[in-house]
mmCIF file of C-alpha atoms in Angstrom:
data_model
loop_
_atom_site.group_PDB
_atom_site.id
_atom_site.type_symbol
_atom_site.label_atom_id
_atom_site.label_comp_id
_atom_site.label_asym_id
_atom_site.label_seq_id
_atom_site.Cartn_x
_atom_site.Cartn_y
_atom_site.Cartn_z
ATOM 1 C CA MET D 1 -44.568 145.346 -22.738
ATOM 2 C CA LYS D 2 -46.437 144.261 -25.872
ATOM 3 C CA ARG D 3 -47.082 147.892 -26.818
ATOM 4 C CA LEU D 4 -43.425 148.721 -26.333
ATOM 5 C CA LYS D 5 -42.394 145.810 -28.589
ATOM 6 C CA LYS D 6 -44.719 147.147 -31.291
ATOM 7 C CA PHE D 7 -42.745 150.414 -31.309
ATOM 8 C CA LEU D 8 -39.287 148.865 -30.860
ATOM 9 C CA LEU D 9 -38.364 148.233 -34.501
ATOM 10 C CA PRO D 10 -39.781 151.545 -35.830
ATOM 11 C CA ILE D 11 -37.978 153.691 -33.224
ATOM 12 C CA LEU D 12 -34.715 151.803 -33.818
ATOM 13 C CA CYS D 13 -35.029 152.545 -37.556
ATOM 14 C CA VAL D 14 -35.675 156.223 -36.849
ATOM 15 C CA ALA D 15 -32.710 156.407 -34.470
ATOM 16 C CA LEU D 16 -30.320 154.648 -36.859
ATOM 17 C CA PHE D 17 -31.371 156.747 -39.882
ATOM 18 C CA GLY D 18 -31.145 159.751 -37.553
ATOM 19 C CA GLU D 19 -27.373 159.247 -37.654
ATOM 20 C CA ILE D 20 -27.324 159.942 -41.390
ATOM 21 C CA TYR D 21 -26.745 163.705 -41.660
ATOM 22 C CA PHE D 22 -26.557 166.264 -44.424
ATOM 23 C CA TYR D 23 -25.806 169.981 -44.415
ATOM 24 C CA PRO D 24 -27.821 171.713 -47.167
ATOM 25 C CA PHE D 25 -26.297 174.707 -48.921
ATOM 26 C CA ARG D 26 -23.174 174.412 -46.710
ATOM 27 C CA SER D 27 -25.156 175.640 -43.706
ATOM 28 C CA SER D 28 -24.069 174.915 -40.147
ATOM 29 C CA PHE D 29 -27.481 173.419 -39.358
ATOM 30 C CA ARG D 30 -27.487 169.665 -39.847
ATOM 31 C CA PHE D 31 -30.494 167.602 -40.913
ATOM 32 C CA SER D 32 -30.942 163.865 -40.554
ATOM 33 C CA ALA D 33 -32.786 161.216 -42.556
ATOM 34 C CA GLY D 34 -34.547 159.957 -39.421
ATOM 35 C CA ILE D 35 -37.604 162.137 -39.973
ATOM 36 C CA ILE D 36 -38.097 160.601 -43.437
ATOM 37 C CA VAL D 37 -38.352 157.185 -41.769
ATOM 38 C CA LEU D 38 -40.707 158.601 -39.110
ATOM 39 C CA ASN D 39 -42.975 160.105 -41.772
ATOM 40 C CA LEU D 40 -43.007 156.801 -43.626
ATOM 41 C CA ILE D 41 -43.883 154.803 -40.479
ATOM 42 C CA ILE D 42 -46.744 157.189 -39.683
ATOM 43 C CA LEU D 43 -48.079 156.767 -43.236
ATOM 44 C CA ILE D 44 -47.734 152.987 -43.368
ATOM 45 C CA SER D 45 -48.532 151.853 -39.840
ATOM 46 C CA ASP D 46 -52.201 151.586 -38.985
ATOM 47 C CA PRO D 47 -53.150 152.172 -36.247
ATOM 48 C CA VAL D 48 -50.261 154.003 -34.576
ATOM 49 C CA SER D 49 -50.027 156.783 -31.968
ATOM 50 C CA GLU D 50 -48.078 159.527 -33.682
ATOM 51 C CA PHE D 51 -47.184 161.147 -30.343
ATOM 52 C CA LYS D 52 -45.997 157.946 -28.654
ATOM 53 C CA LEU D 53 -43.997 157.002 -31.749
ATOM 54 C CA SER D 54 -42.381 160.443 -31.940
ATOM 55 C CA LEU D 55 -41.710 160.576 -28.185
ATOM 56 C CA LEU D 56 -40.033 157.164 -28.143
ATOM 57 C CA SER D 57 -38.130 158.034 -31.333
ATOM 58 C CA GLY D 58 -36.860 161.257 -29.690
ATOM 59 C CA MET D 59 -35.687 159.296 -26.659
ATOM 60 C CA ALA D 60 -33.978 156.722 -28.877
ATOM 61 C CA VAL D 61 -32.255 159.419 -30.936
ATOM 62 C CA PHE D 62 -31.083 161.191 -27.772
ATOM 63 C CA LEU D 63 -29.741 157.975 -26.212
ATOM 64 C CA LEU D 64 -28.002 156.767 -29.384
ATOM 65 C CA ARG D 65 -26.343 160.118 -30.098
ATOM 66 C CA SER D 66 -25.323 160.489 -26.454
ATOM 67 C CA THR D 67 -23.814 156.986 -26.469
ATOM 68 C CA VAL D 68 -21.830 157.767 -29.622
ATOM 69 C CA ASP D 69 -20.607 161.064 -28.138
ATOM 70 C CA VAL D 70 -19.556 159.407 -24.851
ATOM 71 C CA PHE D 71 -17.797 156.309 -26.145
ATOM 72 C CA ILE D 72 -16.501 157.483 -29.540
ATOM 73 C CA GLU D 73 -16.180 161.268 -29.387
ATOM 74 C CA ASN D 74 -15.306 161.394 -25.647
ATOM 75 C CA SER D 75 -17.541 164.440 -25.303
ATOM 76 C CA SER D 76 -18.478 166.007 -21.996
ATOM 77 C CA PHE D 77 -21.947 165.570 -20.527
ATOM 78 C CA GLN D 78 -22.594 169.297 -20.869
ATOM 79 C CA TYR D 79 -21.825 169.129 -24.592
ATOM 80 C CA ILE D 80 -24.038 166.066 -24.953
ATOM 81 C CA TYR D 81 -26.883 167.777 -23.143
ATOM 82 C CA GLN D 82 -26.609 170.945 -25.243
ATOM 83 C CA GLN D 83 -26.292 169.146 -28.589
ATOM 84 C CA ASN D 84 -28.689 166.214 -28.261
ATOM 85 C CA LEU D 85 -31.509 167.322 -26.005
ATOM 86 C CA PRO D 86 -32.876 169.806 -28.601
ATOM 87 C CA SER D 87 -33.025 166.926 -31.102
ATOM 88 C CA GLY D 88 -35.119 164.889 -28.670
ATOM 89 C CA ILE D 89 -37.406 167.887 -28.073
ATOM 90 C CA TYR D 90 -37.765 168.225 -31.860
ATOM 91 C CA TYR D 91 -39.349 164.760 -32.048
ATOM 92 C CA VAL D 92 -41.659 165.433 -29.087
ATOM 93 C CA PHE D 93 -42.876 168.679 -30.648
ATOM 94 C CA TYR D 94 -43.211 166.903 -33.991
ATOM 95 C CA GLY D 95 -45.462 164.230 -32.493
ATOM 96 C CA ALA D 96 -47.633 166.802 -30.703
ATOM 97 C CA LEU D 97 -48.184 168.740 -33.953
ATOM 98 C CA ALA D 98 -48.921 165.502 -35.875
ATOM 99 C CA VAL D 99 -51.669 164.625 -33.386
ATOM 100 C CA PHE D 100 -53.020 168.214 -33.281
ATOM 101 C CA LEU D 101 -53.277 168.426 -37.093
ATOM 102 C CA SER D 102 -54.613 164.826 -37.392
ATOM 103 C CA ILE D 103 -51.962 164.070 -40.005
ATOM 104 C CA LYS D 104 -53.183 160.451 -40.443
ATOM 105 C CA LYS D 105 -56.433 161.649 -42.019
ATOM 106 C CA TYR D 106 -54.568 163.039 -45.013
ATOM 107 C CA GLN D 107 -52.360 160.061 -45.900
ATOM 108 C CA GLY D 108 -54.376 159.430 -49.058
ATOM 109 C CA LYS D 109 -54.275 163.088 -50.132
ATOM 110 C CA ILE D 110 -50.731 163.378 -51.373
ATOM 111 C CA LEU D 111 -50.452 167.133 -51.904
ATOM 112 C CA THR D 112 -52.150 167.986 -48.593
ATOM 113 C CA GLY D 113 -50.098 165.361 -46.784
ATOM 114 C CA ILE D 114 -46.810 166.652 -48.173
ATOM 115 C CA LEU D 115 -47.671 170.216 -47.164
ATOM 116 C CA LEU D 116 -48.719 169.191 -43.640
ATOM 117 C CA PHE D 117 -45.678 166.985 -43.060
ATOM 118 C CA SER D 118 -43.480 169.770 -44.395
ATOM 119 C CA ALA D 119 -45.124 172.348 -42.095
ATOM 120 C CA ILE D 120 -44.788 170.099 -39.017
ATOM 121 C CA ASP D 121 -41.167 169.354 -39.898
ATOM 122 C CA SER D 122 -40.350 173.029 -40.429
ATOM 123 C CA LEU D 123 -42.045 174.249 -37.218
ATOM 124 C CA SER D 124 -40.355 171.500 -35.195
ATOM 125 C CA ASN D 125 -36.979 172.411 -36.667
ATOM 126 C CA ILE D 126 -37.511 176.082 -35.884
ATOM 127 C CA VAL D 127 -38.323 175.187 -32.248
ATOM 128 C CA GLU D 128 -35.169 173.035 -32.108
ATOM 129 C CA ALA D 129 -33.057 175.857 -33.508
ATOM 130 C CA LEU D 130 -34.483 178.350 -31.004
ATOM 131 C CA ILE D 131 -33.723 176.002 -28.100
ATOM 132 C CA ARG D 132 -30.231 175.282 -29.399
ATOM 133 C CA ASP D 133 -29.110 178.781 -30.485
ATOM 134 C CA GLY D 134 -31.704 181.179 -29.108
ATOM 135 C CA HIS D 135 -32.458 182.698 -32.515
ATOM 136 C CA VAL D 136 -33.135 181.725 -36.130
ATOM 137 C CA SER D 137 -32.179 183.836 -39.144
ATOM 138 C CA PHE D 138 -34.492 184.380 -42.095
ATOM 139 C CA SER D 139 -32.107 182.464 -44.393
ATOM 140 C CA MET D 140 -32.084 179.556 -41.949
ATOM 141 C CA VAL D 141 -35.894 179.508 -41.933
ATOM 142 C CA GLN D 142 -35.831 179.308 -45.724
ATOM 143 C CA ILE D 143 -33.436 176.337 -45.570
ATOM 144 C CA ILE D 144 -35.550 174.658 -42.897
ATOM 145 C CA ILE D 145 -38.721 175.006 -44.983
ATOM 146 C CA MET D 146 -36.966 173.711 -48.103
ATOM 147 C CA VAL D 147 -35.497 170.720 -46.261
ATOM 148 C CA GLY D 148 -38.881 169.990 -44.684
ATOM 149 C CA LEU D 149 -40.473 169.959 -48.123
ATOM 150 C CA VAL D 150 -37.764 167.680 -49.562
ATOM 151 C CA ARG D 151 -38.012 165.225 -46.683
ATOM 152 C CA SER D 152 -41.808 165.112 -46.901
ATOM 153 C CA ILE D 153 -41.742 164.554 -50.666
ATOM 154 C CA THR D 154 -39.136 161.805 -50.248
ATOM 155 C CA ALA D 155 -41.275 160.063 -47.624
ATOM 156 C CA TYR D 156 -44.357 160.260 -49.844
ATOM 157 C CA ILE D 157 -42.495 158.937 -52.905
ATOM 158 C CA ILE D 158 -41.417 155.867 -50.895
ATOM 159 C CA TYR D 159 -44.967 155.530 -49.510
ATOM 160 C CA VAL D 160 -46.547 155.620 -52.981
ATOM 161 C CA LEU D 161 -44.045 153.028 -54.249
ATOM 162 C CA TYR D 162 -44.836 150.843 -51.221
ATOM 163 C CA LYS D 163 -48.607 151.090 -51.785
ATOM 164 C CA ASN D 164 -48.239 150.278 -55.474
ATOM 165 C CA GLN D 165 -46.208 147.189 -54.616
ATOM 166 C CA GLU D 166 -48.801 146.220 -52.010
ATOM 167 C CA LEU D 167 -51.619 146.592 -54.540
ATOM 168 C CA PHE D 168 -49.639 144.521 -57.042
ATOM 169 C CA ILE D 169 -49.221 141.715 -54.502
ATOM 170 C CA GLN D 170 -52.908 141.889 -53.565
ATOM 171 C CA LYS D 171 -53.880 141.725 -57.217
ATOM 172 C CA ARG D 172 -51.718 138.642 -57.752
ATOM 173 C CA GLU D 173 -53.185 136.964 -54.675
ATOM 174 C CA HIS D 174 -56.704 137.835 -55.846
ATOM 175 C CA GLN D 175 -55.983 136.426 -59.301
ATOM 176 C CA LYS D 176 -54.559 133.272 -57.740
ATOM 177 C CA ARG D 177 -57.684 132.761 -55.606
ATOM 178 C CA TYR D 178 -59.902 133.554 -58.580
ATOM 179 C CA SER D 179 -57.990 131.047 -60.653
ATOM 180 C CA GLN D 180 -58.441 128.375 -57.986
ATOM 181 C CA LEU D 181 -62.152 129.219 -57.825
ATOM 182 C CA ASN D 182 -62.441 128.740 -61.581
ATOM 183 C CA LEU D 183 -60.822 125.333 -61.289
ATOM 184 C CA LEU D 184 -63.169 124.396 -58.462
ATOM 185 C CA VAL D 185 -66.258 125.457 -60.437
ATOM 186 C CA SER D 186 -64.919 123.627 -63.498
ATOM 187 C CA ASP D 187 -64.504 120.421 -61.475
ATOM 188 C CA ILE D 188 -67.976 120.764 -59.955
ATOM 189 C CA GLN D 189 -69.512 121.263 -63.390
ATOM 190 C CA ALA D 190 -67.795 118.090 -64.577
ATOM 191 C CA GLU D 191 -69.097 116.135 -61.572
ATOM 192 C CA MET D 192 -72.594 117.519 -62.202
ATOM 193 C CA PHE D 193 -72.414 116.292 -65.777
ATOM 194 C CA TYR D 194 -71.483 112.829 -64.514
ATOM 195 C CA LEU D 195 -74.292 112.899 -61.914
ATOM 196 C CA LYS D 196 -76.844 113.987 -64.529
ATOM 197 C CA LYS D 197 -75.752 111.107 -66.745
ATOM 198 C CA SER D 198 -76.155 108.723 -63.805
ATOM 199 C CA MET D 199 -79.611 110.194 -63.138
ATOM 200 C CA ALA D 200 -80.642 109.272 -66.650
ATOM 201 C CA ASP D 201 -79.400 105.717 -66.085
ATOM 202 C CA ILE D 202 -81.315 105.562 -62.796
ATOM 203 C CA GLU D 203 -84.508 106.638 -64.586
ATOM 204 C CA LYS D 204 -84.001 103.794 -67.083
ATOM 205 C CA VAL D 205 -83.486 101.232 -64.289
ATOM 206 C CA MET D 206 -86.634 102.483 -62.526
ATOM 207 C CA GLY D 207 -88.582 102.213 -65.783
ATOM 208 C CA LYS D 208 -87.388 98.668 -66.460
ATOM 209 C CA SER D 209 -88.115 97.598 -62.868
ATOM 210 C CA TYR D 210 -91.631 98.972 -63.038
ATOM 211 C CA LYS D 211 -92.246 97.227 -66.387
ATOM 212 C CA LEU D 212 -91.252 93.936 -64.760
ATOM 213 C CA TYR D 213 -93.659 94.692 -61.925
ATOM 214 C CA GLU D 214 -96.468 95.219 -64.442
ATOM 215 C CA LYS D 215 -95.486 92.217 -66.523
ATOM 216 C CA TYR D 216 -95.425 89.596 -63.750
ATOM 217 C CA LYS D 217 -98.666 90.391 -61.920
ATOM 218 C CA ASP D 218 -99.383 86.691 -61.536
ATOM 219 C CA ASP D 219 -96.099 86.013 -59.759
ATOM 220 C CA ARG D 220 -96.600 87.726 -56.403
ATOM 221 C CA GLU D 221 -93.076 87.056 -55.108
ATOM 222 C CA LEU D 222 -91.332 88.343 -58.249
ATOM 223 C CA GLN D 223 -93.662 91.317 -58.306
ATOM 224 C CA GLU D 224 -92.691 92.264 -54.747
ATOM 225 C CA ASP D 225 -88.960 91.897 -55.577
ATOM 226 C CA THR D 226 -89.212 94.157 -58.602
ATOM 227 C CA LEU D 227 -91.218 96.685 -56.601
ATOM 228 C CA ASP D 228 -88.531 96.671 -53.888
ATOM 229 C CA ILE D 229 -85.869 97.325 -56.522
ATOM 230 C CA ALA D 230 -87.902 100.229 -57.871
ATOM 231 C CA ARG D 231 -88.263 101.684 -54.358
ATOM 232 C CA GLU D 232 -84.528 101.381 -53.626
ATOM 233 C CA VAL D 233 -83.599 102.926 -56.958
ATOM 234 C CA HIS D 234 -86.062 105.726 -56.223
ATOM 235 C CA GLU D 235 -84.249 106.402 -52.935
ATOM 236 C CA ILE D 236 -80.943 106.529 -54.801
ATOM 237 C CA LYS D 237 -82.518 108.982 -57.213
ATOM 238 C CA LYS D 238 -83.609 111.233 -54.329
ATOM 239 C CA ASP D 239 -80.066 111.192 -52.899
ATOM 240 C CA TYR D 240 -78.676 112.132 -56.300
ATOM 241 C CA ASN D 241 -81.210 114.943 -56.534
ATOM 242 C CA ARG D 242 -80.086 116.299 -53.167
ATOM 243 C CA VAL D 243 -76.434 116.238 -54.230
ATOM 244 C CA LEU D 244 -77.254 117.916 -57.526
ATOM 245 C CA GLY D 245 -79.344 120.529 -55.731
ATOM 246 C CA GLY D 246 -76.412 121.307 -53.438
ATOM 247 C CA PHE D 247 -74.063 121.713 -56.392
ATOM 248 C CA GLU D 248 -76.520 123.884 -58.274
ATOM 249 C CA SER D 249 -77.086 126.060 -55.206
ATOM 250 C CA PHE D 250 -73.320 126.486 -54.840
ATOM 251 C CA LEU D 251 -72.874 127.428 -58.486
ATOM 252 C CA LYS D 252 -75.703 129.975 -58.408
ATOM 253 C CA LYS D 253 -73.624 132.061 -55.994
ATOM 254 C CA PHE D 254 -71.105 132.551 -58.808
ATOM 255 C CA GLU D 255 -73.576 132.991 -61.663
ATOM 256 C CA THR D 256 -73.583 136.785 -61.473
ATOM 257 C CA ASN D 257 -73.616 139.415 -64.172
ATOM 258 C CA ASP D 258 -69.880 139.982 -63.761
ATOM 259 C CA LEU D 259 -67.798 140.007 -66.906
ATOM 260 C CA MET D 260 -64.304 138.742 -67.632
ATOM 261 C CA THR D 261 -62.115 139.705 -70.553
ATOM 262 C CA LEU D 262 -60.471 137.120 -72.755
ATOM 263 C CA GLY D 263 -57.121 138.578 -71.739
ATOM 264 C CA ASP D 264 -57.812 137.927 -68.050
ATOM 265 C CA MET D 265 -59.048 134.420 -68.872
ATOM 266 C CA LYS D 266 -55.870 133.722 -70.827
ATOM 267 C CA ASN D 267 -53.780 134.834 -67.844
ATOM 268 C CA ILE D 268 -55.719 132.591 -65.452
ATOM 269 C CA ILE D 269 -55.533 129.553 -67.743
ATOM 270 C CA GLU D 270 -51.828 130.166 -68.371
ATOM 271 C CA GLU D 271 -51.171 130.368 -64.632
ATOM 272 C CA ASN D 272 -53.166 127.188 -63.965
ATOM 273 C CA THR D 273 -51.315 125.368 -66.723
ATOM 274 C CA ASN D 274 -47.921 126.402 -65.358
ATOM 275 C CA ARG D 275 -48.909 125.146 -61.906
ATOM 276 C CA TYR D 276 -50.063 121.852 -63.457
ATOM 277 C CA LEU D 277 -46.725 121.495 -65.262
ATOM 278 C CA ASP D 278 -44.847 122.243 -62.034
ATOM 279 C CA ALA D 279 -46.902 119.680 -60.109
ATOM 280 C CA LYS D 280 -46.252 117.026 -62.779
ATOM 281 C CA GLU D 281 -42.592 118.124 -63.147
ATOM 282 C CA LEU D 282 -43.140 118.675 -66.853
ATOM 283 C CA LYS D 283 -42.094 122.330 -67.170
ATOM 284 C CA ASN D 284 -38.784 121.488 -68.866
ATOM 285 C CA SER D 285 -40.230 118.919 -71.253
ATOM 286 C CA ILE D 286 -43.436 120.604 -72.503
ATOM 287 C CA CYS D 287 -43.725 124.049 -74.038
ATOM 288 C CA ILE D 288 -47.122 125.727 -74.178
ATOM 289 C CA GLU D 289 -47.929 128.926 -76.102
ATOM 290 C CA PHE D 290 -51.029 131.131 -75.885
ATOM 291 C CA ASP D 291 -52.071 133.477 -78.669
ATOM 292 C CA PHE D 292 -55.396 135.294 -78.131
ATOM 293 C CA ARG D 293 -56.141 137.825 -80.853
ATOM 294 C CA ASP D 294 -59.123 139.569 -79.200
ATOM 295 C CA ASN D 295 -60.052 140.843 -75.751
ATOM 296 C CA PHE D 296 -63.831 140.553 -75.652
ATOM 297 C CA SER D 297 -65.775 140.759 -72.380
ATOM 298 C CA LEU D 298 -67.318 137.370 -71.578
ATOM 299 C CA LYS D 299 -70.403 136.632 -69.520
ATOM 300 C CA LYS D 300 -70.246 132.803 -69.636
ATOM 301 C CA TYR D 301 -66.601 132.595 -68.780
ATOM 302 C CA TYR D 302 -66.961 129.653 -66.371
ATOM 303 C CA SER D 303 -68.261 127.433 -69.190
ATOM 304 C CA LEU D 304 -65.522 128.529 -71.564
ATOM 305 C CA PHE D 305 -62.906 128.049 -68.851
ATOM 306 C CA THR D 306 -64.122 124.464 -68.353
ATOM 307 C CA VAL D 307 -63.907 123.746 -72.095
ATOM 308 C CA LEU D 308 -60.395 125.131 -72.553
ATOM 309 C CA ASN D 309 -59.088 123.674 -69.315
ATOM 310 C CA ASN D 310 -60.207 120.144 -70.278
ATOM 311 C CA LEU D 311 -58.778 120.392 -73.773
ATOM 312 C CA ILE D 312 -55.432 121.725 -72.521
ATOM 313 C CA VAL D 313 -55.124 119.022 -69.829
ATOM 314 C CA ASN D 314 -55.858 116.356 -72.478
ATOM 315 C CA ALA D 315 -53.192 117.889 -74.708
ATOM 316 C CA LEU D 316 -50.683 117.863 -71.838
ATOM 317 C CA ASP D 317 -51.449 114.230 -71.087
ATOM 318 C CA ALA D 318 -50.974 113.349 -74.761
ATOM 319 C CA CYS D 319 -47.499 114.911 -74.895
ATOM 320 C CA THR D 320 -44.231 113.387 -73.758
ATOM 321 C CA SER D 321 -40.747 114.892 -73.943
ATOM 322 C CA ASN D 322 -40.279 117.885 -76.280
ATOM 323 C CA GLY D 323 -44.032 118.364 -76.303
ATOM 324 C CA ARG D 324 -45.443 121.540 -77.844
ATOM 325 C CA ILE D 325 -48.956 122.884 -77.321
ATOM 326 C CA LYS D 326 -50.439 125.975 -78.915
ATOM 327 C CA VAL D 327 -53.695 127.543 -77.753
ATOM 328 C CA THR D 328 -54.983 130.206 -80.131
ATOM 329 C CA GLN D 329 -58.113 132.328 -80.353
ATOM 330 C CA THR D 330 -59.513 133.977 -83.474
ATOM 331 C CA SER D 331 -62.874 135.372 -84.477
ATOM 332 C CA ASP D 332 -65.016 136.523 -87.347
ATOM 333 C CA LYS D 333 -68.217 138.558 -87.453
ATOM 334 C CA GLU D 334 -70.416 135.981 -85.727
ATOM 335 C CA HIS D 335 -68.169 133.375 -84.103
ATOM 336 C CA ILE D 336 -65.207 133.020 -81.760
ATOM 337 C CA TYR D 337 -62.816 130.151 -82.452
ATOM 338 C CA PHE D 338 -60.475 128.385 -80.062
ATOM 339 C CA HIS D 339 -57.781 126.004 -81.304
ATOM 340 C CA VAL D 340 -55.853 123.647 -79.009
ATOM 341 C CA GLU D 341 -53.071 121.928 -80.937
ATOM 342 C CA ASP D 342 -50.430 119.515 -79.667
ATOM 343 C CA ASN D 343 -47.683 117.321 -81.137
ATOM 344 C CA GLY D 344 -48.503 114.393 -78.866
ATOM 345 C CA GLU D 345 -49.357 110.777 -79.534
ATOM 346 C CA GLY D 346 -52.474 111.516 -81.574
ATOM 347 C CA ILE D 347 -55.732 109.564 -81.828
ATOM 348 C CA ASP D 348 -56.370 106.523 -84.013
ATOM 349 C CA GLU D 349 -58.894 107.192 -86.770
ATOM 350 C CA GLU D 350 -61.198 104.368 -85.715
ATOM 351 C CA ILE D 351 -61.372 105.760 -82.147
ATOM 352 C CA ILE D 352 -62.281 109.342 -83.062
ATOM 353 C CA PRO D 353 -66.049 108.667 -83.434
ATOM 354 C CA TYR D 354 -66.210 107.447 -79.816
ATOM 355 C CA ILE D 355 -64.094 110.053 -77.963
ATOM 356 C CA TYR D 356 -67.147 112.104 -76.953
ATOM 357 C CA ASN D 357 -69.055 109.135 -75.544
ATOM 358 C CA PRO D 358 -69.455 109.373 -71.738
ATOM 359 C CA GLY D 359 -67.226 106.820 -70.032
ATOM 360 C CA PHE D 360 -65.059 106.160 -73.100
ATOM 361 C CA THR D 361 -61.356 106.475 -72.363
ATOM 362 C CA THR D 362 -57.945 105.311 -73.513
ATOM 363 C CA LYS D 363 -56.212 107.006 -70.583
ATOM 364 C CA TYR D 364 -54.840 104.978 -67.683
ATOM 365 C CA TYR D 365 -52.974 106.302 -64.656
ATOM 366 C CA ASN D 366 -49.486 104.814 -64.345
ATOM 367 C CA ASP D 367 -49.415 104.925 -60.552
ATOM 368 C CA THR D 368 -52.702 103.096 -59.984
ATOM 369 C CA GLY D 369 -53.396 101.385 -63.318
ATOM 370 C CA LYS D 370 -56.952 102.648 -63.164
ATOM 371 C CA ALA D 371 -58.742 104.122 -66.146
ATOM 372 C CA SER D 372 -59.833 107.754 -66.337
ATOM 373 C CA THR D 373 -63.520 108.562 -65.848
ATOM 374 C CA GLY D 374 -63.859 109.330 -69.550
ATOM 375 C CA ILE D 375 -66.218 112.243 -69.036
ATOM 376 C CA GLY D 376 -63.853 115.129 -69.926
ATOM 377 C CA LEU D 377 -64.536 115.365 -73.664
ATOM 378 C CA ALA D 378 -68.176 114.359 -73.217
ATOM 379 C CA HIS D 379 -68.534 117.236 -70.777
ATOM 380 C CA VAL D 380 -66.740 119.613 -73.206
ATOM 381 C CA LYS D 381 -69.054 118.671 -76.066
ATOM 382 C CA ASN D 382 -72.098 119.048 -73.851
ATOM 383 C CA ILE D 383 -71.081 122.603 -72.831
ATOM 384 C CA VAL D 384 -70.187 123.592 -76.395
ATOM 385 C CA GLU D 385 -73.565 122.394 -77.670
ATOM 386 C CA GLU D 386 -75.392 124.192 -74.833
ATOM 387 C CA LEU D 387 -73.667 127.396 -75.995
ATOM 388 C CA GLY D 388 -74.853 126.708 -79.553
ATOM 389 C CA GLY D 389 -71.386 125.912 -80.848
ATOM 390 C CA SER D 390 -69.512 122.990 -82.314
ATOM 391 C CA ILE D 391 -66.277 121.098 -81.734
ATOM 392 C CA GLU D 392 -64.116 119.368 -84.342
ATOM 393 C CA VAL D 393 -61.005 117.245 -84.087
ATOM 394 C CA GLU D 394 -58.191 116.464 -86.504
ATOM 395 C CA SER D 395 -55.572 113.935 -85.479
ATOM 396 C CA LYS D 396 -52.791 111.754 -86.825
ATOM 397 C CA PRO D 397 -51.219 109.042 -84.669
ATOM 398 C CA GLY D 398 -47.681 109.965 -83.711
ATOM 399 C CA GLN D 399 -48.022 113.530 -85.057
ATOM 400 C CA GLY D 400 -50.541 115.270 -82.825
ATOM 401 C CA THR D 401 -54.110 116.509 -82.434
ATOM 402 C CA LEU D 402 -56.004 119.706 -83.156
ATOM 403 C CA PHE D 403 -59.316 120.515 -81.458
ATOM 404 C CA THR D 404 -61.280 123.472 -82.849
ATOM 405 C CA VAL D 405 -64.140 124.943 -80.861
ATOM 406 C CA SER D 406 -66.536 127.336 -82.597
ATOM 407 C CA LEU D 407 -68.874 129.397 -80.417
ATOM 408 C CA PRO D 408 -71.439 132.044 -81.400
ATOM 409 C CA LYS D 409 -70.503 135.489 -80.104
ATOM 410 C CA ASN D 410 -74.002 136.191 -78.827
ATOM 411 C CA SER D 411 -73.788 133.225 -76.426
ATOM 412 C CA LEU D 412 -70.510 134.361 -74.846
ATOM 413 C CA LEU D 413 -70.206 138.119 -74.971
ATOM 414 C CA GLY D 414 -71.578 140.490 -72.388
#
């Protein structure tokens, strides 16, 4: 029953399109569009039994045409038998030839596939004509071959269009997953930066605790307490190391020699930004524009993605209604420049010297009232400096902010 259900929709399509007829060159021999659908199903469906599909299609065509002749045309059973049985035999013969010639093997070879489908169609039509009329004229054979070729070409044109659409959808899904992966790696890198900063603080606490232990040798009780603190902090340090090791192991899986073009990166960032705007319901109030002048191949694209993503999110958070953000890329002989400009609330001049300090923030979440972690810009500056570049900021309260990132080409390009 399950196997029959698998064939139900395809054979119904073949039968219904089999009722669409045309008479080429005003001949008395009629041709249907059903075989175009059958060819297409054989090409698209994987796996499928060509013979079973053709056999069931022939039965469906016979039953449908017979039903139409009985209830609409009021034809006799003899007429129905003579007119419709050859059509059913056509499909059976078609399926047998398709299996014999292993037509499925040639679906990717367009010219060979067209010729084989055309040959199977033509031979099956000749057999049908011989059963129906007892003879076939040379002119009719010519028409049959021409129609077989046209129907095969039509089926392959639809098949190629279908595959192109399928590839387009797959590419979009791949880009979406790749975009999500970039966001994940970006977030992990930010968390690693925060953990590394905490590791440095832990080292300081351990150092201070041990100094106290050395300083108060005469006070046995205090010495034991400070030593206990040092031990506990050391255990925390080991836990942090394990977490960092896990993150670093995860990231190494993505640190390959693969390259990404600036154009692809722009598309991914643009898609991520649009999703962010949709999630925040800001699409109608904030306009963002991307203008990348070059299309270099990048090898450290994860790092660059993290930098741009953080700067763009900060710009979005700084904007309110009628916000405008422009992300541009330029270059000269030795450097690549990225500019993220917004017309948001701006930054006070006295605050600018502190914006890269880890933990510094002026951002609070309205729903919780909690402050942001304040590691975004610190993380950005850290990455930029690791790449041998620099970051500058220009801002005027109430007018907007411009971040300019300068990176050496030799640190980014593959």
